[in-house]
Short mmCIF file of N, CA and C in Angstrom, two decimals:
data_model
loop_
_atom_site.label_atom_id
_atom_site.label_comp_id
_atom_site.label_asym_id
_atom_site.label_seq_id
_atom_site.Cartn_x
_atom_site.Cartn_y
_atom_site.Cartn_z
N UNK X 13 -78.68 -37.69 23.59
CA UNK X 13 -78.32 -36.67 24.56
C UNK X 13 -76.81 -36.50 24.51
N UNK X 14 -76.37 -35.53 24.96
CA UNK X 14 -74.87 -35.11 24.62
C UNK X 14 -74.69 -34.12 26.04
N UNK X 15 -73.58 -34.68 26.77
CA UNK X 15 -72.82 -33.98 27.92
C UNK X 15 -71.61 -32.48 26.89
N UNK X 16 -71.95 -31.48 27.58
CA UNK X 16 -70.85 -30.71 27.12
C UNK X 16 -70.26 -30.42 28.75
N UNK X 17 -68.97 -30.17 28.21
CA UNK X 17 -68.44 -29.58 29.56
C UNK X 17 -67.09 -28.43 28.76
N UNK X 18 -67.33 -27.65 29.89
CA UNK X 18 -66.29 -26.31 29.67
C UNK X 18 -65.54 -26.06 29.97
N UNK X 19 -64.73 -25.12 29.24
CA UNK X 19 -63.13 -24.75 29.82
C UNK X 19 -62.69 -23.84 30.68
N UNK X 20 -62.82 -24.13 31.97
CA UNK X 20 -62.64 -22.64 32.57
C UNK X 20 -60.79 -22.25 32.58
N UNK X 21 -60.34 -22.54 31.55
CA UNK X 21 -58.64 -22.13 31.39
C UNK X 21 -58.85 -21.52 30.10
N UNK X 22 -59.48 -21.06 29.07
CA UNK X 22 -59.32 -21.11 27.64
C UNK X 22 -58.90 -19.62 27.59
N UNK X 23 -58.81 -18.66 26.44
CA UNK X 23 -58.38 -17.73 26.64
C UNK X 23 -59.39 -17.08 25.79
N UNK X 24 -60.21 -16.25 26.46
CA UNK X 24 -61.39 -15.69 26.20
C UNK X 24 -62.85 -16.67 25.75
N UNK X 25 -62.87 -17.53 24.66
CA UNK X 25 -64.07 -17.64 24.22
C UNK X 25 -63.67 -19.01 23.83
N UNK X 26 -64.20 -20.20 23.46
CA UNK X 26 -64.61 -20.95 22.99
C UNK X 26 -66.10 -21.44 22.61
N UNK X 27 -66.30 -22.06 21.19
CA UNK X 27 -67.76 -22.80 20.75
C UNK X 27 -68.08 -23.62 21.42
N UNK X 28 -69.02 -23.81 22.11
CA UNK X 28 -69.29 -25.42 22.69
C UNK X 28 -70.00 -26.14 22.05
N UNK X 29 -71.34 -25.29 20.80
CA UNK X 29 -72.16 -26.08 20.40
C UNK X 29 -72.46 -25.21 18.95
N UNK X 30 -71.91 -25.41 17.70
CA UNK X 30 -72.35 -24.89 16.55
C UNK X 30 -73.34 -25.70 15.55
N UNK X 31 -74.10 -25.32 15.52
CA UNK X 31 -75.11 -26.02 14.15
C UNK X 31 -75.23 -24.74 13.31
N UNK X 32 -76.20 -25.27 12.04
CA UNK X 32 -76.89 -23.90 11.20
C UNK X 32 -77.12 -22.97 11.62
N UNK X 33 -78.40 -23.32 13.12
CA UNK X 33 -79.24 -22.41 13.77
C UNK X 33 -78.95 -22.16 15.42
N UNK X 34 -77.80 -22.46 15.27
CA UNK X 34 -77.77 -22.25 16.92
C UNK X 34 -75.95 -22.31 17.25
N UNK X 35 -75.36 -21.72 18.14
CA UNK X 35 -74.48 -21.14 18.38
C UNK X 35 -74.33 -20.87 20.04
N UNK X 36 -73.51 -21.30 20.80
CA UNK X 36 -73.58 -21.88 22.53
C UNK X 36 -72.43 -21.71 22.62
N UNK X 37 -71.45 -20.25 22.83
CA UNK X 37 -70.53 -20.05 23.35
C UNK X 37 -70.20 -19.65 24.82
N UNK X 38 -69.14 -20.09 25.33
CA UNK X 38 -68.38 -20.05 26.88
C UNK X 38 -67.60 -18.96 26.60
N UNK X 39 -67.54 -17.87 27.38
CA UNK X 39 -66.82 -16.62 27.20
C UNK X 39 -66.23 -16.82 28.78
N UNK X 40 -64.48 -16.74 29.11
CA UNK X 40 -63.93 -16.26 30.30
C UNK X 40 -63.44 -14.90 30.01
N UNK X 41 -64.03 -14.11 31.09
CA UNK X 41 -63.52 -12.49 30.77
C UNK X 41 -62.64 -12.09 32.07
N UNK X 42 -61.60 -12.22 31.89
CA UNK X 42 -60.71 -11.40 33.44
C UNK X 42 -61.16 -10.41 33.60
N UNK X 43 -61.44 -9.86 35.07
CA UNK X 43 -61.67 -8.46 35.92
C UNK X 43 -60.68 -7.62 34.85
N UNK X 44 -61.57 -6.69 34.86
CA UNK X 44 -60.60 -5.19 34.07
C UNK X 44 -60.72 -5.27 32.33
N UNK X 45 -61.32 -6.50 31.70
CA UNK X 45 -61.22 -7.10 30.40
C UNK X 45 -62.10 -6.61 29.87
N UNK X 46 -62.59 -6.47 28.58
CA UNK X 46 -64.07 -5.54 27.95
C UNK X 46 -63.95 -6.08 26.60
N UNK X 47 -65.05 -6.85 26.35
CA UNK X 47 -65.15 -7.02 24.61
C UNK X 47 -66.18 -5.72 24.23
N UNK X 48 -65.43 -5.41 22.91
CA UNK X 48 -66.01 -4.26 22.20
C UNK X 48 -67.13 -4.38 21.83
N UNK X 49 -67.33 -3.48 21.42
CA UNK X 49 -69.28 -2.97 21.20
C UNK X 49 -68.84 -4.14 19.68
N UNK X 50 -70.45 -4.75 19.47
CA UNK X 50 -70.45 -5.95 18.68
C UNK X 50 -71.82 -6.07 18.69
N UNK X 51 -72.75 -6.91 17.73
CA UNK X 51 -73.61 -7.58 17.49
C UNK X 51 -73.40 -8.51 16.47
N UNK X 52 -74.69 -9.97 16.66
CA UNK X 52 -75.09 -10.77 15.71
C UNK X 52 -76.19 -11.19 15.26
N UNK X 53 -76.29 -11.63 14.37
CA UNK X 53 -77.62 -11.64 13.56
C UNK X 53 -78.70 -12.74 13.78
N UNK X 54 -78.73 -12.96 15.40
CA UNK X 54 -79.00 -13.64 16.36
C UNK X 54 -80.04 -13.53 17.15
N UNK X 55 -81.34 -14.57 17.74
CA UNK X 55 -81.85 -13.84 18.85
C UNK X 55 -80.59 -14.59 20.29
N UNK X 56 -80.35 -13.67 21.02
CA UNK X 56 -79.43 -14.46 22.02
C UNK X 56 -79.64 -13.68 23.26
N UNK X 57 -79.52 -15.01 23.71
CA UNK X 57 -79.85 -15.36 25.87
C UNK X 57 -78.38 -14.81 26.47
N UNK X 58 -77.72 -14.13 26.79
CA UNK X 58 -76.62 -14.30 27.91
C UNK X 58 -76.70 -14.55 29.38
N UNK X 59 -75.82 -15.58 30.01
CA UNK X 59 -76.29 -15.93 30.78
C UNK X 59 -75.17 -16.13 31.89
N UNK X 60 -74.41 -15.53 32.73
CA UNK X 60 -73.62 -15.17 33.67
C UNK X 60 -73.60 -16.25 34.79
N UNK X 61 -72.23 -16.70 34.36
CA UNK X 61 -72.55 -18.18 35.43
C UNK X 61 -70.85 -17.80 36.64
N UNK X 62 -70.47 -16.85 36.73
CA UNK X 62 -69.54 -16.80 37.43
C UNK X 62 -69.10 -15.14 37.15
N UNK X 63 -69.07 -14.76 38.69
CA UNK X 63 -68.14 -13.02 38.24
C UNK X 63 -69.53 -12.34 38.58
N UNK X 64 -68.70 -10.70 37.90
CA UNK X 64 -69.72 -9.86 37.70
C UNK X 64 -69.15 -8.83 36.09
N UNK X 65 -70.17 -8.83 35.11
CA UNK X 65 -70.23 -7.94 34.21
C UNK X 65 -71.08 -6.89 34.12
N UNK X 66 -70.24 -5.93 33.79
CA UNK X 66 -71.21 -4.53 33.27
C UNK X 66 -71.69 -5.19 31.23
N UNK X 67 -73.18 -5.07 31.50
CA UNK X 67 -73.49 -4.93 30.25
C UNK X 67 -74.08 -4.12 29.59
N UNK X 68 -73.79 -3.34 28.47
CA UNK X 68 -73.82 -2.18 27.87
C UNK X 68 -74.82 -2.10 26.74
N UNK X 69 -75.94 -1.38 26.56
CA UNK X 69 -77.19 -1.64 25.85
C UNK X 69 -76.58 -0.29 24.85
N UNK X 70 -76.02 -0.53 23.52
CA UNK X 70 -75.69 0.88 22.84
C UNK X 70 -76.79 1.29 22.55
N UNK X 71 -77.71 1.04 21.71
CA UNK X 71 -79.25 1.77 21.43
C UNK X 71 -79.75 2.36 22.47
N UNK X 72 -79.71 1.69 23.46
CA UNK X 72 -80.15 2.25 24.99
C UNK X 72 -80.02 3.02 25.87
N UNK X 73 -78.40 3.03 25.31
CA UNK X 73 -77.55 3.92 26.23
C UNK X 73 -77.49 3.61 27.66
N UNK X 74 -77.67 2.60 28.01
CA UNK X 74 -77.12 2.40 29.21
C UNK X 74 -76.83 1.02 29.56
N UNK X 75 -76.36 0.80 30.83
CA UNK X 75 -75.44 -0.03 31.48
C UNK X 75 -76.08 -0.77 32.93
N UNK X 76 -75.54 -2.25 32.94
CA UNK X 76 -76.63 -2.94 33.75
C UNK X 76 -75.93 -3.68 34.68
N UNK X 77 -75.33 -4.27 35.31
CA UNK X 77 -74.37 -5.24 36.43
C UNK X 77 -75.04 -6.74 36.22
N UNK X 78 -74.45 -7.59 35.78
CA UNK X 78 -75.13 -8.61 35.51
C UNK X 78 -74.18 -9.69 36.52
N UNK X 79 -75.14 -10.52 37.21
CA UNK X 79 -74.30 -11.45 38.03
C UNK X 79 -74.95 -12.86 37.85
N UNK X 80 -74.62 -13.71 38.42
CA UNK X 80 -74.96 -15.44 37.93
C UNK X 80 -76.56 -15.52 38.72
N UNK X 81 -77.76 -15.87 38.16
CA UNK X 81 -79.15 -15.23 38.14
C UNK X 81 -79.43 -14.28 37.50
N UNK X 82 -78.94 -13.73 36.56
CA UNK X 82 -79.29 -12.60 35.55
C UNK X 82 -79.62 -13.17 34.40
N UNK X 83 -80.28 -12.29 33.56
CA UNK X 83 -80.18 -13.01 32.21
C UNK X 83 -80.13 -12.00 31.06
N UNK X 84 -79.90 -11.28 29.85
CA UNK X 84 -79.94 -11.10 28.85
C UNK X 84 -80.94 -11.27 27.86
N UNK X 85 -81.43 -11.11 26.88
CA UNK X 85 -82.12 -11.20 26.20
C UNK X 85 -82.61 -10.17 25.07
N UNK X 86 -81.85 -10.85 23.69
CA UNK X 86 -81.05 -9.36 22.66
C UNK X 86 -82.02 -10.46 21.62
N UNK X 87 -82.37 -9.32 20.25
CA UNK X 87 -83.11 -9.35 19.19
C UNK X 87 -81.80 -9.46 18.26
N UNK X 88 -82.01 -10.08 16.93
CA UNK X 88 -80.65 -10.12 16.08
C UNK X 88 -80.19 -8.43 16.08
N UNK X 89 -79.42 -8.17 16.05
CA UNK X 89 -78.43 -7.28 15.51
C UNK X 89 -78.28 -5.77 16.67
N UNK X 90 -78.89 -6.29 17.64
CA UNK X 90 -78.56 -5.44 18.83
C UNK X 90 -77.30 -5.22 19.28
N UNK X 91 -76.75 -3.80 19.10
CA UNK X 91 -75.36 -3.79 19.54
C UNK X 91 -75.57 -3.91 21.17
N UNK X 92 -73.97 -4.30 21.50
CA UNK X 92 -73.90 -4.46 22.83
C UNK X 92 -71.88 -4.30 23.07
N UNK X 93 -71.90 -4.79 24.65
CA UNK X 93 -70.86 -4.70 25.11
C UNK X 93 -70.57 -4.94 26.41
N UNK X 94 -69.55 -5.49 26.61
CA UNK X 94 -69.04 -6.40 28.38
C UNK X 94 -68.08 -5.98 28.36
N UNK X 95 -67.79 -5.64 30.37
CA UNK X 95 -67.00 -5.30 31.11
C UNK X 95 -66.76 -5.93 32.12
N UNK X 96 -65.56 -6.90 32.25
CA UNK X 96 -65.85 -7.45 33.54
C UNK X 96 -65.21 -6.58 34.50
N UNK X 97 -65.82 -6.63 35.67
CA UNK X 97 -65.80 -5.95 37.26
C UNK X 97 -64.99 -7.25 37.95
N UNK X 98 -65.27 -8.30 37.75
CA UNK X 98 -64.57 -9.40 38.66
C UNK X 98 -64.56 -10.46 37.43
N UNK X 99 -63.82 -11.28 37.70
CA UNK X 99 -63.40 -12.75 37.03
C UNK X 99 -64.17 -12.78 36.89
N UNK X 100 -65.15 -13.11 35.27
CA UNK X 100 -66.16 -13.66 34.57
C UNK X 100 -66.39 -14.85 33.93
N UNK X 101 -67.04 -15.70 33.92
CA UNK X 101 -67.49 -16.78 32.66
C UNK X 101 -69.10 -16.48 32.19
N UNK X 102 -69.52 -16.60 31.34
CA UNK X 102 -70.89 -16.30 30.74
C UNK X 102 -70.84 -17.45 29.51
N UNK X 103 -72.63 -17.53 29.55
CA UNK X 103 -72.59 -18.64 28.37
C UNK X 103 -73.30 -18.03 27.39
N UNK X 104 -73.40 -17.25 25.95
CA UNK X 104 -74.04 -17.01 25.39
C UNK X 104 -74.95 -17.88 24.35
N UNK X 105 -76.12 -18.11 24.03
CA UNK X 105 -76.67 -18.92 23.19
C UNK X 105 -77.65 -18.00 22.17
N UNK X 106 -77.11 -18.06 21.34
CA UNK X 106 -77.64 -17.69 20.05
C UNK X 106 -77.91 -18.55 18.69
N UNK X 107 -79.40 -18.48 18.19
CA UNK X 107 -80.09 -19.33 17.95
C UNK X 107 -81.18 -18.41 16.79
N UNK X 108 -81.34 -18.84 15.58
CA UNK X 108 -82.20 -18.01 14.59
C UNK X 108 -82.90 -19.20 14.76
N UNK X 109 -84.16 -18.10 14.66
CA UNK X 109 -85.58 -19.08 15.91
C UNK X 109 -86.32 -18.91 14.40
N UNK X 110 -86.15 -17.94 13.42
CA UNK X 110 -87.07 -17.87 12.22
C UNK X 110 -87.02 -19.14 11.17
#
Protein backbone atom coordinates (compact mmCIF):
# COMPACT_ATOMS: atom_id res chain seq x y z
CA UNK A 1 0.00 0.00 0.00
CA UNK A 2 1.37 3.45 -0.71
CA UNK A 3 0.13 6.91 1.01
CA UNK A 4 0.23 9.75 -1.66
CA UNK A 5 -0.26 13.13 -0.51
CA UNK A 6 -0.59 16.48 -2.53
CA UNK A 7 0.55 19.74 -3.20
CA UNK A 8 -1.84 22.27 -2.73
CA UNK A 9 1.15 25.13 -3.49
CA UNK A 10 2.45 23.64 -6.91
CA UNK A 11 1.96 25.67 -9.90
CA UNK A 12 -0.68 24.21 -11.97
CA UNK A 13 -0.23 20.38 -12.25
CA UNK A 14 1.80 17.82 -10.81
CA UNK A 15 2.07 13.58 -11.40
CA UNK A 16 1.24 11.85 -8.35
CA UNK A 17 1.12 8.41 -9.78
CA UNK A 18 2.71 7.33 -13.32
CA UNK A 19 2.96 3.70 -14.48
CA UNK A 20 2.54 2.22 -18.23
CA UNK A 21 -1.22 2.19 -17.74
CA UNK A 22 -2.24 4.64 -15.49
CA UNK A 23 -1.59 8.31 -14.92
CA UNK A 24 -3.13 10.27 -11.41
CA UNK A 25 -2.60 13.86 -11.82
CA UNK A 26 -3.35 16.91 -9.13
CA UNK A 27 -4.25 19.96 -11.17
CA UNK A 28 -4.45 23.59 -8.97
CA UNK A 29 -6.34 25.99 -11.26
CA UNK A 30 -6.70 29.75 -9.88
CA UNK A 31 -10.25 31.47 -10.33
CA UNK A 32 -10.09 33.21 -13.83
CA UNK A 33 -7.34 30.31 -15.10
CA UNK A 34 -8.45 27.94 -18.21
CA UNK A 35 -6.40 25.04 -19.61
CA UNK A 36 -6.87 24.81 -23.34
CA UNK A 37 -8.98 22.56 -25.28
CA UNK A 38 -6.75 19.16 -25.06
CA UNK A 39 -7.22 15.44 -25.06
CA UNK A 40 -5.52 12.00 -24.20
CA UNK A 41 -5.40 8.76 -25.34
CA UNK A 42 -6.95 7.81 -22.11
CA UNK A 43 -10.14 6.50 -20.54
CA UNK A 44 -10.19 9.31 -17.63
CA UNK A 45 -12.31 10.05 -14.34
CA UNK A 46 -12.01 13.87 -13.34
CA UNK A 47 -12.71 14.44 -10.15
CA UNK A 48 -13.12 18.02 -8.39
CA UNK A 49 -12.01 18.03 -4.91
CA UNK A 50 -11.97 21.83 -4.18
CA UNK A 51 -13.45 25.12 -6.15
CA UNK A 52 -15.70 25.29 -8.93
CA UNK A 53 -14.88 24.48 -12.78
CA UNK A 54 -16.63 25.07 -15.95
CA UNK A 55 -16.08 21.91 -18.02
CA UNK A 56 -16.22 22.10 -21.66
CA UNK A 57 -17.41 18.98 -23.80
CA UNK A 58 -15.92 20.21 -27.53
CA UNK A 59 -17.77 17.37 -29.52
CA UNK A 60 -20.70 18.32 -27.46
CA UNK A 61 -20.62 21.65 -27.52
CA UNK A 62 -21.37 22.40 -24.31
CA UNK A 63 -20.47 23.36 -20.83
CA UNK A 64 -21.13 21.89 -17.31
CA UNK A 65 -20.16 23.53 -13.57
CA UNK A 66 -18.43 20.89 -11.90
CA UNK A 67 -17.99 21.10 -8.05
CA UNK A 68 -16.37 18.55 -5.36
CA UNK A 69 -19.25 15.52 -5.80
CA UNK A 70 -19.09 15.70 -9.48
CA UNK A 71 -17.46 13.49 -11.62
CA UNK A 72 -16.26 13.31 -15.29
CA UNK A 73 -16.00 10.53 -17.30
CA UNK A 74 -14.12 10.88 -20.96
CA UNK A 75 -13.36 7.93 -23.60
CA UNK A 76 -9.57 8.20 -24.97
CA UNK A 77 -9.23 11.10 -27.15
CA UNK A 78 -12.20 13.24 -26.15
CA UNK A 79 -11.43 16.81 -26.50
CA UNK A 80 -12.14 18.90 -23.57
CA UNK A 81 -11.46 22.02 -21.49
CA UNK A 82 -11.42 23.86 -17.82
CA UNK A 83 -12.30 27.06 -16.48
CA UNK A 84 -11.96 27.83 -13.14
CA UNK A 85 -14.89 30.09 -11.61
CA UNK A 86 -13.24 29.86 -8.06
CA UNK A 87 -9.87 28.43 -6.70
CA UNK A 88 -9.70 24.87 -8.05
CA UNK A 89 -7.85 21.53 -7.31
CA UNK A 90 -9.08 18.39 -9.35
CA UNK A 91 -7.59 14.98 -9.53
CA UNK A 92 -7.53 13.50 -12.91
CA UNK A 93 -6.94 9.65 -13.36
CA UNK A 94 -6.28 8.28 -16.53
CA UNK A 95 -5.77 4.73 -17.09
CA UNK A 96 -5.75 2.45 -20.58
CA UNK A 97 -8.14 -0.17 -19.25
CA UNK A 98 -7.48 -2.16 -22.84
Amino acid sequence: MEFIKTNPNIDLYENVVETASQVVTHLVIPRGKEIAEHHAPYDVIVVPIKGAVIFGDVAGNREEKLVPGDLVKMKPNEHHYLKAVKDAEVIVIKSKLA
